[in-house]
Structure formats: C-alpha cells, structure tokens
C-alpha cells in the first residue's frame, strides 16, 4: 500500500488556498508513519493530465484516459485524499486507487455522476457519516467505508495557551453568527475581537475596533497561532445558514472543530442534529445556539472562564490521526487489501 500526495503541486505560489491543504499532508505523514508505508508524490504533469481528461470527458464520452493505466507502474493499492468529490471519470478511477473523500457536496441529482467517477475503484473512503449513510441507503454499488476526518497528533499540549483575544474570526464564517458577533461588539466596547480579510494576495488578521494589524494568515503556522490565542471560537457545519453556497445542504463536521478544541477554545456553534454531528458527539463540547440571547450569554460566560483541559484531551484522544491509522488498517484488512 502507498499514499499518493500532491504536496509539490500545492507549492504553486499562485494558489492562495495552499495553507488549507497542509492538514492533508499532516494526515498523510502520520498515516504513512503509523502504517509503515511510503508517500508517493504526484507530479504536476500527472495532476494536469487528470484535470484535462476530466474536462474533455464532460464533452466527449471516450475514456481515452484509460491509457494512463498502461504506463502507471503503481502495482499496489494507493490511498489518496480527494479534497472535493469528483463529478466525472478520470485517470484515478481504476482498480489500484482508494480515494478518501474529504468534501462531498454533490446534489441528489448528481448521484449517478459520483457512481461513474468512482465505480472502478476497489474502495472509496467517505469522511462524512451523513454522506456514508445516504450512499448506503441509496444502495450505492461502489464499495464504501466510513473513514472520518481527524486531528493531526502533536497539536495538543497539556499546558494552557496564553490567550490574547476574546474571539478571533478565523476560517469560513457562518452569516448568522457574524451578525451576532457584530451586535455583541457594539454592546460590549471592551470586547477584544480580531477579524480576517483577504487583501493583496494575503489573509490579514486585524483588531476590529482599531484596524491594527495583528498577523498574516497565509501559512498553517499563522493560522494555528491565531487559534491558540483566541479564548473563544465560533464554529459551523458547511450547509448551516448558507455558510457554503455550494454545500447543497450537507453538514459534515470539519477539522476546524477539532482544531478549535486543540486550541483550547470555548466553542459557540451552529450545527444540525444529524448522523455526522452525533457521530462526533458534538453536544459533549458545545450546543448549537438558536438566537442572539443564547449567543450573548455564552459569550459573557466564556470570556471569563477557562476551558476544561482534561475534558478536551479526553475527547481528542478518540480523534487523533494515529487512531484513524488503526481504523484504516482494520478497513483494509476487512476488505482483504492487507
């Protein structure tokens, strides 16, 4: 078994989202170490070829990209993370590759596209429990297993972080929670809020009241510094309140939730009660607020209290990537692939 990574491709300086992929590379490193398997680097040429094949296939239904299998020398099973679920066939839709789907945001009428894009793979790992159960209910002919997302080992520390700000607005924001934050800031002049904007090719964190520069947010290190310095974090699942317009109503729990726990943040959240949020037992960490009054009460409380580090660590012990490596081994063995 091998792990196929596109880390060299993401070094492209024109890619302003490259820091978001760092967590994928951290997962790959830990899985490779725990399972004692090599990491193969996907070349830019191979990656580009796959993109071109998928675009052409949308117009010409001739699977000429099958020729790739004639020159592909990877004779072992290859695991690869798919940041987004494919809607059309491509060079990796063959018997050697095991995709792990991070985001599945396909609409119901795109289900058949999913089947065609992954039908030749011997196994597809689905990170969302909500999506996994949806596909099972559909009678999906693709061999699928639930393989949830995780927190890279090493982010947690037993000592308390020094908190500099009441709230840092990192990552994608829920529009309703942003509205609540705006109201709260107006009513509480002492509220130390850090906002984020994208300007001149950089993510920039700044103090909301004064506009004073706090930090860049271009790297994984920049992002993690801001998480660890925030007393409180807001969190939402992608399909909640129109947070992601392309989510098509899907609400899987994302790694940001686990990172906010590792950052020792109190969490104020908006999420539905679904199979994914129940699988992650989110109610153990935070409730979903229904109105501004609930939001304000929690904000007042959390600004003046410490998180329960013992509780947080106990929770994360079930969701470290090393634990997922054990699960992956079980899945592979159960499918006769090890």
PDB file of N, CA and C in Angstrom, residues 161-263:
ATOM      1  N   UNK A 161      -2.659  27.446  26.818  1.00  0.00           N
ATOM      2  CA  UNK A 161      -2.168  28.501  25.942  1.00  0.00           C
ATOM      3  C   UNK A 161      -2.417  29.870  26.570  1.00  0.00           C
ATOM      4  N   UNK A 162      -1.572  30.829  26.232  1.00  0.00           N
ATOM      5  CA  UNK A 162      -1.800  32.212  26.654  1.00  0.00           C
ATOM      6  C   UNK A 162      -2.791  32.853  25.679  1.00  0.00           C
ATOM      7  N   UNK A 163      -3.929  33.261  26.201  1.00  0.00           N
ATOM      8  CA  UNK A 163      -4.974  33.810  25.348  1.00  0.00           C
ATOM      9  C   UNK A 163      -4.844  35.336  25.262  1.00  0.00           C
ATOM     10  N   UNK A 164      -4.769  35.838  24.034  1.00  0.00           N
ATOM     11  CA  UNK A 164      -4.565  37.261  23.793  1.00  0.00           C
ATOM     12  C   UNK A 164      -5.854  37.990  23.430  1.00  0.00           C
ATOM     13  N   UNK A 165      -6.831  37.253  22.875  1.00  0.00           N
ATOM     14  CA  UNK A 165      -8.040  37.891  22.347  1.00  0.00           C
ATOM     15  C   UNK A 165      -9.285  37.140  22.816  1.00  0.00           C
ATOM     16  N   UNK A 166     -10.399  37.849  22.898  1.00  0.00           N
ATOM     17  CA  UNK A 166     -11.654  37.187  23.254  1.00  0.00           C
ATOM     18  C   UNK A 166     -12.122  36.265  22.130  1.00  0.00           C
ATOM     19  N   UNK A 167     -12.044  36.769  20.912  1.00  0.00           N
ATOM     20  CA  UNK A 167     -12.506  35.988  19.766  1.00  0.00           C
ATOM     21  C   UNK A 167     -11.705  36.346  18.526  1.00  0.00           C
ATOM     22  N   UNK A 168     -11.234  35.327  17.830  1.00  0.00           N
ATOM     23  CA  UNK A 168     -10.587  35.508  16.529  1.00  0.00           C
ATOM     24  C   UNK A 168     -11.475  34.850  15.481  1.00  0.00           C
ATOM     25  N   UNK A 169     -11.798  35.588  14.452  1.00  0.00           N
ATOM     26  CA  UNK A 169     -12.661  35.073  13.383  1.00  0.00           C
ATOM     27  C   UNK A 169     -11.795  34.466  12.283  1.00  0.00           C
ATOM     28  N   UNK A 170     -11.334  33.241  12.517  1.00  0.00           N
ATOM     29  CA  UNK A 170     -10.537  32.538  11.516  1.00  0.00           C
ATOM     30  C   UNK A 170     -11.449  31.588  10.742  1.00  0.00           C
ATOM     31  N   UNK A 171     -11.005  31.191   9.586  1.00  0.00           N
ATOM     32  CA  UNK A 171     -11.728  30.242   8.729  1.00  0.00           C
ATOM     33  C   UNK A 171     -13.035  30.842   8.202  1.00  0.00           C
ATOM     34  N   UNK A 172     -13.809  29.993   7.500  1.00  0.00           N
ATOM     35  CA  UNK A 172     -15.080  30.436   6.916  1.00  0.00           C
ATOM     36  C   UNK A 172     -16.080  30.737   8.023  1.00  0.00           C
ATOM     37  N   UNK A 173     -16.907  31.784   7.830  1.00  0.00           N
ATOM     38  CA  UNK A 173     -17.818  32.236   8.877  1.00  0.00           C
ATOM     39  C   UNK A 173     -19.279  31.980   8.522  1.00  0.00           C
ATOM     40  N   UNK A 174     -20.050  31.631   9.528  1.00  0.00           N
ATOM     41  CA  UNK A 174     -21.491  31.482   9.407  1.00  0.00           C
ATOM     42  C   UNK A 174     -22.135  32.874   9.424  1.00  0.00           C
ATOM     43  N   UNK A 175     -22.952  33.235   8.430  1.00  0.00           N
ATOM     44  CA  UNK A 175     -23.501  34.600   8.358  1.00  0.00           C
ATOM     45  C   UNK A 175     -24.352  34.985   9.558  1.00  0.00           C
ATOM     46  N   UNK A 176     -25.078  34.031  10.146  1.00  0.00           N
ATOM     47  CA  UNK A 176     -25.888  34.352  11.320  1.00  0.00           C
ATOM     48  C   UNK A 176     -25.006  34.626  12.532  1.00  0.00           C
ATOM     49  N   UNK A 177     -23.961  33.829  12.713  1.00  0.00           N
ATOM     50  CA  UNK A 177     -23.049  34.071  13.826  1.00  0.00           C
ATOM     51  C   UNK A 177     -22.279  35.377  13.641  1.00  0.00           C
ATOM     52  N   UNK A 178     -21.961  35.730  12.413  1.00  0.00           N
ATOM     53  CA  UNK A 178     -21.314  37.019  12.154  1.00  0.00           C
ATOM     54  C   UNK A 178     -22.232  38.160  12.579  1.00  0.00           C
ATOM     55  N   UNK A 179     -23.511  38.022  12.286  1.00  0.00           N
ATOM     56  CA  UNK A 179     -24.483  39.025  12.704  1.00  0.00           C
ATOM     57  C   UNK A 179     -24.512  39.152  14.223  1.00  0.00           C
ATOM     58  N   UNK A 180     -24.487  38.010  14.916  1.00  0.00           N
ATOM     59  CA  UNK A 180     -24.474  38.022  16.388  1.00  0.00           C
ATOM     60  C   UNK A 180     -23.198  38.674  16.915  1.00  0.00           C
ATOM     61  N   UNK A 181     -22.064  38.376  16.275  1.00  0.00           N
ATOM     62  CA  UNK A 181     -20.786  38.964  16.693  1.00  0.00           C
ATOM     63  C   UNK A 181     -20.828  40.479  16.541  1.00  0.00           C
ATOM     64  N   UNK A 182     -21.370  40.958  15.429  1.00  0.00           N
ATOM     65  CA  UNK A 182     -21.462  42.404  15.191  1.00  0.00           C
ATOM     66  C   UNK A 182     -22.288  43.088  16.285  1.00  0.00           C
ATOM     67  N   UNK A 183     -23.400  42.474  16.632  1.00  0.00           N
ATOM     68  CA  UNK A 183     -24.262  43.041  17.687  1.00  0.00           C
ATOM     69  C   UNK A 183     -23.533  43.036  19.017  1.00  0.00           C
ATOM     70  N   UNK A 184     -22.891  41.922  19.325  1.00  0.00           N
ATOM     71  CA  UNK A 184     -22.199  41.800  20.614  1.00  0.00           C
ATOM     72  C   UNK A 184     -21.080  42.832  20.727  1.00  0.00           C
ATOM     73  N   UNK A 185     -20.355  43.041  19.652  1.00  0.00           N
ATOM     74  CA  UNK A 185     -19.253  44.010  19.680  1.00  0.00           C
ATOM     75  C   UNK A 185     -19.769  45.419  19.965  1.00  0.00           C
ATOM     76  N   UNK A 186     -20.898  45.778  19.376  1.00  0.00           N
ATOM     77  CA  UNK A 186     -21.472  47.106  19.611  1.00  0.00           C
ATOM     78  C   UNK A 186     -21.924  47.287  21.050  1.00  0.00           C
ATOM     79  N   UNK A 187     -22.395  46.211  21.661  1.00  0.00           N
ATOM     80  CA  UNK A 187     -22.917  46.287  23.031  1.00  0.00           C
ATOM     81  C   UNK A 187     -21.832  46.140  24.091  1.00  0.00           C
ATOM     82  N   UNK A 188     -20.635  45.698  23.687  1.00  0.00           N
ATOM     83  CA  UNK A 188     -19.559  45.443  24.650  1.00  0.00           C
ATOM     84  C   UNK A 188     -18.263  46.084  24.146  1.00  0.00           C
ATOM     85  N   UNK A 189     -18.030  47.343  24.480  1.00  0.00           N
ATOM     86  CA  UNK A 189     -16.861  48.082  23.988  1.00  0.00           C
ATOM     87  C   UNK A 189     -15.526  47.453  24.389  1.00  0.00           C
ATOM     88  N   UNK A 190     -15.519  46.645  25.448  1.00  0.00           N
ATOM     89  CA  UNK A 190     -14.269  46.030  25.894  1.00  0.00           C
ATOM     90  C   UNK A 190     -13.993  44.695  25.210  1.00  0.00           C
ATOM     91  N   UNK A 191     -14.829  44.307  24.283  1.00  0.00           N
ATOM     92  CA  UNK A 191     -14.714  43.028  23.583  1.00  0.00           C
ATOM     93  C   UNK A 191     -13.516  43.086  22.644  1.00  0.00           C
ATOM     94  N   UNK A 192     -12.548  42.190  22.844  1.00  0.00           N
ATOM     95  CA  UNK A 192     -11.326  42.188  22.044  1.00  0.00           C
ATOM     96  C   UNK A 192     -11.496  41.202  20.891  1.00  0.00           C
ATOM     97  N   UNK A 193     -11.867  41.728  19.732  1.00  0.00           N
ATOM     98  CA  UNK A 193     -12.218  40.927  18.564  1.00  0.00           C
ATOM     99  C   UNK A 193     -11.185  41.097  17.457  1.00  0.00           C
ATOM    100  N   UNK A 194     -10.777  39.978  16.860  1.00  0.00           N
ATOM    101  CA  UNK A 194      -9.875  40.000  15.715  1.00  0.00           C
ATOM    102  C   UNK A 194     -10.634  39.460  14.508  1.00  0.00           C
ATOM    103  N   UNK A 195     -10.665  40.247  13.439  1.00  0.00           N
ATOM    104  CA  UNK A 195     -11.314  39.835  12.200  1.00  0.00           C
ATOM    105  C   UNK A 195     -10.251  39.454  11.163  1.00  0.00           C
ATOM    106  N   UNK A 196     -10.709  38.854  10.065  1.00  0.00           N
ATOM    107  CA  UNK A 196      -9.798  38.453   8.991  1.00  0.00           C
ATOM    108  C   UNK A 196     -10.319  38.974   7.660  1.00  0.00           C
ATOM    109  N   UNK A 197      -9.407  39.389   6.793  1.00  0.00           N
ATOM    110  CA  UNK A 197      -9.774  39.804   5.444  1.00  0.00           C
ATOM    111  C   UNK A 197      -8.719  39.295   4.472  1.00  0.00           C
ATOM    112  N   UNK A 198      -9.088  39.273   3.196  1.00  0.00           N
ATOM    113  CA  UNK A 198      -8.149  38.872   2.150  1.00  0.00           C
ATOM    114  C   UNK A 198      -7.822  40.103   1.328  1.00  0.00           C
ATOM    115  N   UNK A 199      -6.534  40.454   1.279  1.00  0.00           N
ATOM    116  CA  UNK A 199      -6.153  41.707   0.638  1.00  0.00           C
ATOM    117  C   UNK A 199      -4.760  41.573   0.031  1.00  0.00           C
ATOM    118  N   UNK A 200      -4.644  41.974  -1.226  1.00  0.00           N
ATOM    119  CA  UNK A 200      -3.350  41.971  -1.919  1.00  0.00           C
ATOM    120  C   UNK A 200      -2.641  40.616  -1.838  1.00  0.00           C
ATOM    121  N   UNK A 201      -3.426  39.553  -1.995  1.00  0.00           N
ATOM    122  CA  UNK A 201      -2.842  38.223  -2.013  1.00  0.00           C
ATOM    123  C   UNK A 201      -2.519  37.632  -0.660  1.00  0.00           C
ATOM    124  N   UNK A 202      -2.993  38.264   0.416  1.00  0.00           N
ATOM    125  CA  UNK A 202      -2.702  37.774   1.762  1.00  0.00           C
ATOM    126  C   UNK A 202      -3.968  37.755   2.623  1.00  0.00           C
ATOM    127  N   UNK A 203      -4.030  36.761   3.515  1.00  0.00           N
ATOM    128  CA  UNK A 203      -5.004  36.812   4.600  1.00  0.00           C
ATOM    129  C   UNK A 203      -4.405  37.678   5.698  1.00  0.00           C
ATOM    130  N   UNK A 204      -5.204  38.602   6.199  1.00  0.00           N
ATOM    131  CA  UNK A 204      -4.714  39.540   7.208  1.00  0.00           C
ATOM    132  C   UNK A 204      -5.652  39.541   8.406  1.00  0.00           C
ATOM    133  N   UNK A 205      -5.087  39.322   9.602  1.00  0.00           N
ATOM    134  CA  UNK A 205      -5.845  39.427  10.845  1.00  0.00           C
ATOM    135  C   UNK A 205      -5.617  40.819  11.424  1.00  0.00           C
ATOM    136  N   UNK A 206      -6.702  41.441  11.896  1.00  0.00           N
ATOM    137  CA  UNK A 206      -6.589  42.803  12.425  1.00  0.00           C
ATOM    138  C   UNK A 206      -7.590  43.004  13.559  1.00  0.00           C
ATOM    139  N   UNK A 207      -7.253  43.919  14.483  1.00  0.00           N
ATOM    140  CA  UNK A 207      -8.165  44.251  15.568  1.00  0.00           C
ATOM    141  C   UNK A 207      -9.379  44.974  14.989  1.00  0.00           C
ATOM    142  N   UNK A 208     -10.543  44.515  15.346  1.00  0.00           N
ATOM    143  CA  UNK A 208     -11.758  45.035  14.735  1.00  0.00           C
ATOM    144  C   UNK A 208     -11.977  46.512  15.027  1.00  0.00           C
ATOM    145  N   UNK A 209     -11.744  46.941  16.236  1.00  0.00           N
ATOM    146  CA  UNK A 209     -12.054  48.317  16.641  1.00  0.00           C
ATOM    147  C   UNK A 209     -11.099  49.321  16.016  1.00  0.00           C
ATOM    148  N   UNK A 210      -9.804  48.993  16.014  1.00  0.00           N
ATOM    149  CA  UNK A 210      -8.803  49.964  15.568  1.00  0.00           C
ATOM    150  C   UNK A 210      -8.293  49.720  14.151  1.00  0.00           C
ATOM    151  N   UNK A 211      -8.492  48.501  13.635  1.00  0.00           N
ATOM    152  CA  UNK A 211      -7.932  48.164  12.333  1.00  0.00           C
ATOM    153  C   UNK A 211      -6.465  47.800  12.396  1.00  0.00           C
ATOM    154  N   UNK A 212      -5.902  47.752  13.606  1.00  0.00           N
ATOM    155  CA  UNK A 212      -4.478  47.466  13.783  1.00  0.00           C
ATOM    156  C   UNK A 212      -4.132  46.060  13.301  1.00  0.00           C
ATOM    157  N   UNK A 213      -3.049  45.958  12.542  1.00  0.00           N
ATOM    158  CA  UNK A 213      -2.576  44.672  12.032  1.00  0.00           C
ATOM    159  C   UNK A 213      -2.161  43.768  13.178  1.00  0.00           C
ATOM    160  N   UNK A 214      -2.590  42.502  13.120  1.00  0.00           N
ATOM    161  CA  UNK A 214      -2.229  41.525  14.144  1.00  0.00           C
ATOM    162  C   UNK A 214      -1.288  40.475  13.576  1.00  0.00           C
ATOM    163  N   UNK A 215      -1.658  39.903  12.425  1.00  0.00           N
ATOM    164  CA  UNK A 215      -0.858  38.828  11.862  1.00  0.00           C
ATOM    165  C   UNK A 215      -1.294  38.551  10.432  1.00  0.00           C
ATOM    166  N   UNK A 216      -0.386  38.001   9.654  1.00  0.00           N
ATOM    167  CA  UNK A 216      -0.786  37.397   8.389  1.00  0.00           C
ATOM    168  C   UNK A 216      -1.391  36.034   8.686  1.00  0.00           C
ATOM    169  N   UNK A 217      -2.157  35.524   7.735  1.00  0.00           N
ATOM    170  CA  UNK A 217      -2.768  34.220   7.916  1.00  0.00           C
ATOM    171  C   UNK A 217      -2.541  33.319   6.729  1.00  0.00           C
ATOM    172  N   UNK A 218      -1.375  33.438   6.113  1.00  0.00           N
ATOM    173  CA  UNK A 218      -1.114  32.705   4.876  1.00  0.00           C
ATOM    174  C   UNK A 218      -0.636  31.273   5.103  1.00  0.00           C
ATOM    175  N   UNK A 219      -0.059  31.011   6.247  1.00  0.00           N
ATOM    176  CA  UNK A 219       0.532  29.701   6.487  1.00  0.00           C
ATOM    177  C   UNK A 219      -0.227  28.939   7.566  1.00  0.00           C
ATOM    178  N   UNK A 220       0.050  27.660   7.626  1.00  0.00           N
ATOM    179  CA  UNK A 220      -0.526  26.811   8.682  1.00  0.00           C
ATOM    180  C   UNK A 220      -0.103  27.335  10.055  1.00  0.00           C
ATOM    181  N   UNK A 221       1.139  27.800  10.165  1.00  0.00           N
ATOM    182  CA  UNK A 221       1.648  28.321  11.438  1.00  0.00           C
ATOM    183  C   UNK A 221       0.920  29.597  11.840  1.00  0.00           C
ATOM    184  N   UNK A 222       0.671  30.473  10.863  1.00  0.00           N
ATOM    185  CA  UNK A 222      -0.070  31.710  11.137  1.00  0.00           C
ATOM    186  C   UNK A 222      -1.473  31.386  11.659  1.00  0.00           C
ATOM    187  N   UNK A 223      -2.120  30.472  10.965  1.00  0.00           N
ATOM    188  CA  UNK A 223      -3.482  30.077  11.346  1.00  0.00           C
ATOM    189  C   UNK A 223      -3.506  29.503  12.752  1.00  0.00           C
ATOM    190  N   UNK A 224      -2.593  28.587  13.039  1.00  0.00           N
ATOM    191  CA  UNK A 224      -2.599  27.920  14.339  1.00  0.00           C
ATOM    192  C   UNK A 224      -2.293  28.903  15.470  1.00  0.00           C
ATOM    193  N   UNK A 225      -1.435  29.882  15.212  1.00  0.00           N
ATOM    194  CA  UNK A 225      -1.129  30.883  16.228  1.00  0.00           C
ATOM    195  C   UNK A 225      -2.392  31.633  16.636  1.00  0.00           C
ATOM    196  N   UNK A 226      -3.224  31.987  15.662  1.00  0.00           N
ATOM    197  CA  UNK A 226      -4.444  32.731  15.960  1.00  0.00           C
ATOM    198  C   UNK A 226      -5.474  31.851  16.686  1.00  0.00           C
ATOM    199  N   UNK A 227      -5.544  30.581  16.320  1.00  0.00           N
ATOM    200  CA  UNK A 227      -6.459  29.667  17.026  1.00  0.00           C
ATOM    201  C   UNK A 227      -6.065  29.568  18.490  1.00  0.00           C
ATOM    202  N   UNK A 228      -4.784  29.382  18.753  1.00  0.00           N
ATOM    203  CA  UNK A 228      -4.306  29.168  20.115  1.00  0.00           C
ATOM    204  C   UNK A 228      -4.368  30.430  20.974  1.00  0.00           C
ATOM    205  N   UNK A 229      -4.476  31.608  20.344  1.00  0.00           N
ATOM    206  CA  UNK A 229      -4.535  32.851  21.111  1.00  0.00           C
ATOM    207  C   UNK A 229      -5.962  33.340  21.352  1.00  0.00           C
ATOM    208  N   UNK A 230      -6.943  32.613  20.853  1.00  0.00           N
ATOM    209  CA  UNK A 230      -8.343  33.034  20.989  1.00  0.00           C
ATOM    210  C   UNK A 230      -9.018  32.306  22.144  1.00  0.00           C
ATOM    211  N   UNK A 231      -9.657  33.051  23.047  1.00  0.00           N
ATOM    212  CA  UNK A 231     -10.394  32.427  24.153  1.00  0.00           C
ATOM    213  C   UNK A 231     -11.593  31.640  23.643  1.00  0.00           C
ATOM    214  N   UNK A 232     -12.246  32.206  22.636  1.00  0.00           N
ATOM    215  CA  UNK A 232     -13.495  31.645  22.124  1.00  0.00           C
ATOM    216  C   UNK A 232     -13.354  31.449  20.616  1.00  0.00           C
ATOM    217  N   UNK A 233     -14.033  30.445  20.112  1.00  0.00           N
ATOM    218  CA  UNK A 233     -14.095  30.235  18.665  1.00  0.00           C
ATOM    219  C   UNK A 233     -15.547  29.998  18.285  1.00  0.00           C
ATOM    220  N   UNK A 234     -15.945  30.465  17.118  1.00  0.00           N
ATOM    221  CA  UNK A 234     -17.267  30.132  16.592  1.00  0.00           C
ATOM    222  C   UNK A 234     -17.085  29.037  15.554  1.00  0.00           C
ATOM    223  N   UNK A 235     -18.052  28.131  15.501  1.00  0.00           N
ATOM    224  CA  UNK A 235     -17.943  27.005  14.584  1.00  0.00           C
ATOM    225  C   UNK A 235     -19.298  26.717  13.947  1.00  0.00           C
ATOM    226  N   UNK A 236     -19.246  26.289  12.689  1.00  0.00           N
ATOM    227  CA  UNK A 236     -20.459  25.903  11.989  1.00  0.00           C
ATOM    228  C   UNK A 236     -20.158  24.795  10.993  1.00  0.00           C
ATOM    229  N   UNK A 237     -21.140  23.972  10.712  1.00  0.00           N
ATOM    230  CA  UNK A 237     -21.017  22.983   9.649  1.00  0.00           C
ATOM    231  C   UNK A 237     -21.323  23.670   8.311  1.00  0.00           C
ATOM    232  N   UNK A 238     -20.796  23.141   7.197  1.00  0.00           N
ATOM    233  CA  UNK A 238     -20.815  23.875   5.918  1.00  0.00           C
ATOM    234  C   UNK A 238     -22.198  24.281   5.402  1.00  0.00           C
ATOM    235  N   UNK A 239     -23.199  23.420   5.563  1.00  0.00           N
ATOM    236  CA  UNK A 239     -24.509  23.717   4.989  1.00  0.00           C
ATOM    237  C   UNK A 239     -25.423  24.510   5.890  1.00  0.00           C
ATOM    238  N   UNK A 240     -24.941  24.929   7.033  1.00  0.00           N
ATOM    239  CA  UNK A 240     -25.781  25.622   8.017  1.00  0.00           C
ATOM    240  C   UNK A 240     -25.884  27.109   7.690  1.00  0.00           C
ATOM    241  N   UNK A 241     -27.082  27.611   7.569  1.00  0.00           N
ATOM    242  CA  UNK A 241     -27.340  29.054   7.380  1.00  0.00           C
ATOM    243  C   UNK A 241     -26.644  29.608   6.132  1.00  0.00           C
ATOM    244  N   UNK A 242     -26.450  28.779   5.131  1.00  0.00           N
ATOM    245  CA  UNK A 242     -25.814  29.254   3.903  1.00  0.00           C
ATOM    246  C   UNK A 242     -24.343  29.555   4.040  1.00  0.00           C
ATOM    247  N   UNK A 243     -23.672  28.914   4.982  1.00  0.00           N
ATOM    248  CA  UNK A 243     -22.241  29.159   5.184  1.00  0.00           C
ATOM    249  C   UNK A 243     -21.443  28.884   3.923  1.00  0.00           C
ATOM    250  N   UNK A 244     -21.718  27.742   3.278  1.00  0.00           N
ATOM    251  CA  UNK A 244     -21.116  27.446   1.975  1.00  0.00           C
ATOM    252  C   UNK A 244     -22.237  27.317   0.967  1.00  0.00           C
ATOM    253  N   UNK A 245     -22.225  28.167  -0.031  1.00  0.00           N
ATOM    254  CA  UNK A 245     -23.304  28.158  -1.019  1.00  0.00           C
ATOM    255  C   UNK A 245     -23.313  26.891  -1.852  1.00  0.00           C
ATOM    256  N   UNK A 246     -22.166  26.205  -1.927  1.00  0.00           N
ATOM    257  CA  UNK A 246     -22.060  25.005  -2.749  1.00  0.00           C
ATOM    258  C   UNK A 246     -22.242  23.723  -1.942  1.00  0.00           C
ATOM    259  N   UNK A 247     -22.618  23.833  -0.670  1.00  0.00           N
ATOM    260  CA  UNK A 247     -22.683  22.656   0.197  1.00  0.00           C
ATOM    261  C   UNK A 247     -23.902  21.774  -0.066  1.00  0.00           C
ATOM    262  N   UNK A 248     -24.915  22.318  -0.765  1.00  0.00           N
ATOM    263  CA  UNK A 248     -26.124  21.548  -1.085  1.00  0.00           C
ATOM    264  C   UNK A 248     -26.774  20.917   0.148  1.00  0.00           C
ATOM    265  N   UNK A 249     -26.669  21.617   1.274  1.00  0.00           N
ATOM    266  CA  UNK A 249     -27.333  21.152   2.485  1.00  0.00           C
ATOM    267  C   UNK A 249     -26.565  20.131   3.293  1.00  0.00           C
ATOM    268  N   UNK A 250     -25.372  19.722   2.847  1.00  0.00           N
ATOM    269  CA  UNK A 250     -24.585  18.748   3.603  1.00  0.00           C
ATOM    270  C   UNK A 250     -23.918  19.424   4.795  1.00  0.00           C
ATOM    271  N   UNK A 251     -23.912  18.728   5.913  1.00  0.00           N
ATOM    272  CA  UNK A 251     -23.384  19.315   7.153  1.00  0.00           C
ATOM    273  C   UNK A 251     -22.468  18.343   7.876  1.00  0.00           C
ATOM    274  N   UNK A 252     -21.321  18.061   7.274  1.00  0.00           N
ATOM    275  CA  UNK A 252     -20.372  17.203   7.959  1.00  0.00           C
ATOM    276  C   UNK A 252     -19.511  18.028   8.917  1.00  0.00           C
ATOM    277  N   UNK A 253     -18.991  17.381   9.932  1.00  0.00           N
ATOM    278  CA  UNK A 253     -18.093  18.035  10.883  1.00  0.00           C
ATOM    279  C   UNK A 253     -16.713  18.128  10.243  1.00  0.00           C
ATOM    280  N   UNK A 254     -16.154  19.320  10.229  1.00  0.00           N
ATOM    281  CA  UNK A 254     -14.868  19.566   9.574  1.00  0.00           C
ATOM    282  C   UNK A 254     -13.732  19.601  10.601  1.00  0.00           C
ATOM    283  N   UNK A 255     -12.492  19.490  10.156  1.00  0.00           N
ATOM    284  CA  UNK A 255     -11.358  19.509  11.092  1.00  0.00           C
ATOM    285  C   UNK A 255     -11.257  20.779  11.908  1.00  0.00           C
ATOM    286  N   UNK A 256     -11.851  21.897  11.438  1.00  0.00           N
ATOM    287  CA  UNK A 256     -11.795  23.132  12.220  1.00  0.00           C
ATOM    288  C   UNK A 256     -12.354  22.915  13.626  1.00  0.00           C
ATOM    289  N   UNK A 257     -13.364  22.085  13.745  1.00  0.00           N
ATOM    290  CA  UNK A 257     -13.951  21.811  15.057  1.00  0.00           C
ATOM    291  C   UNK A 257     -12.909  21.188  15.988  1.00  0.00           C
ATOM    292  N   UNK A 258     -12.197  20.198  15.501  1.00  0.00           N
ATOM    293  CA  UNK A 258     -11.176  19.532  16.306  1.00  0.00           C
ATOM    294  C   UNK A 258     -10.005  20.474  16.594  1.00  0.00           C
ATOM    295  N   UNK A 259      -9.668  21.325  15.628  1.00  0.00           N
ATOM    296  CA  UNK A 259      -8.579  22.281  15.832  1.00  0.00           C
ATOM    297  C   UNK A 259      -8.941  23.308  16.901  1.00  0.00           C
ATOM    298  N   UNK A 260     -10.190  23.715  16.939  1.00  0.00           N
ATOM    299  CA  UNK A 260     -10.601  24.683  17.953  1.00  0.00           C
ATOM    300  C   UNK A 260     -10.552  24.072  19.352  1.00  0.00           C
ATOM    301  N   UNK A 261     -10.836  22.782  19.437  1.00  0.00           N
ATOM    302  CA  UNK A 261     -10.705  22.100  20.724  1.00  0.00           C
ATOM    303  C   UNK A 261      -9.231  22.003  21.106  1.00  0.00           C
ATOM    304  N   UNK A 262      -8.383  21.617  20.148  1.00  0.00           N
ATOM    305  CA  UNK A 262      -6.948  21.526  20.410  1.00  0.00           C
ATOM    306  C   UNK A 262      -6.364  22.891  20.762  1.00  0.00           C
ATOM    307  N   UNK A 263      -6.960  23.951  20.222  1.00  0.00           N
ATOM    308  CA  UNK A 263      -6.529  25.305  20.545  1.00  0.00           C
ATOM    309  C   UNK A 263      -7.043  25.797  21.882  1.00  0.00           C
TER     310      UNK A 263
END
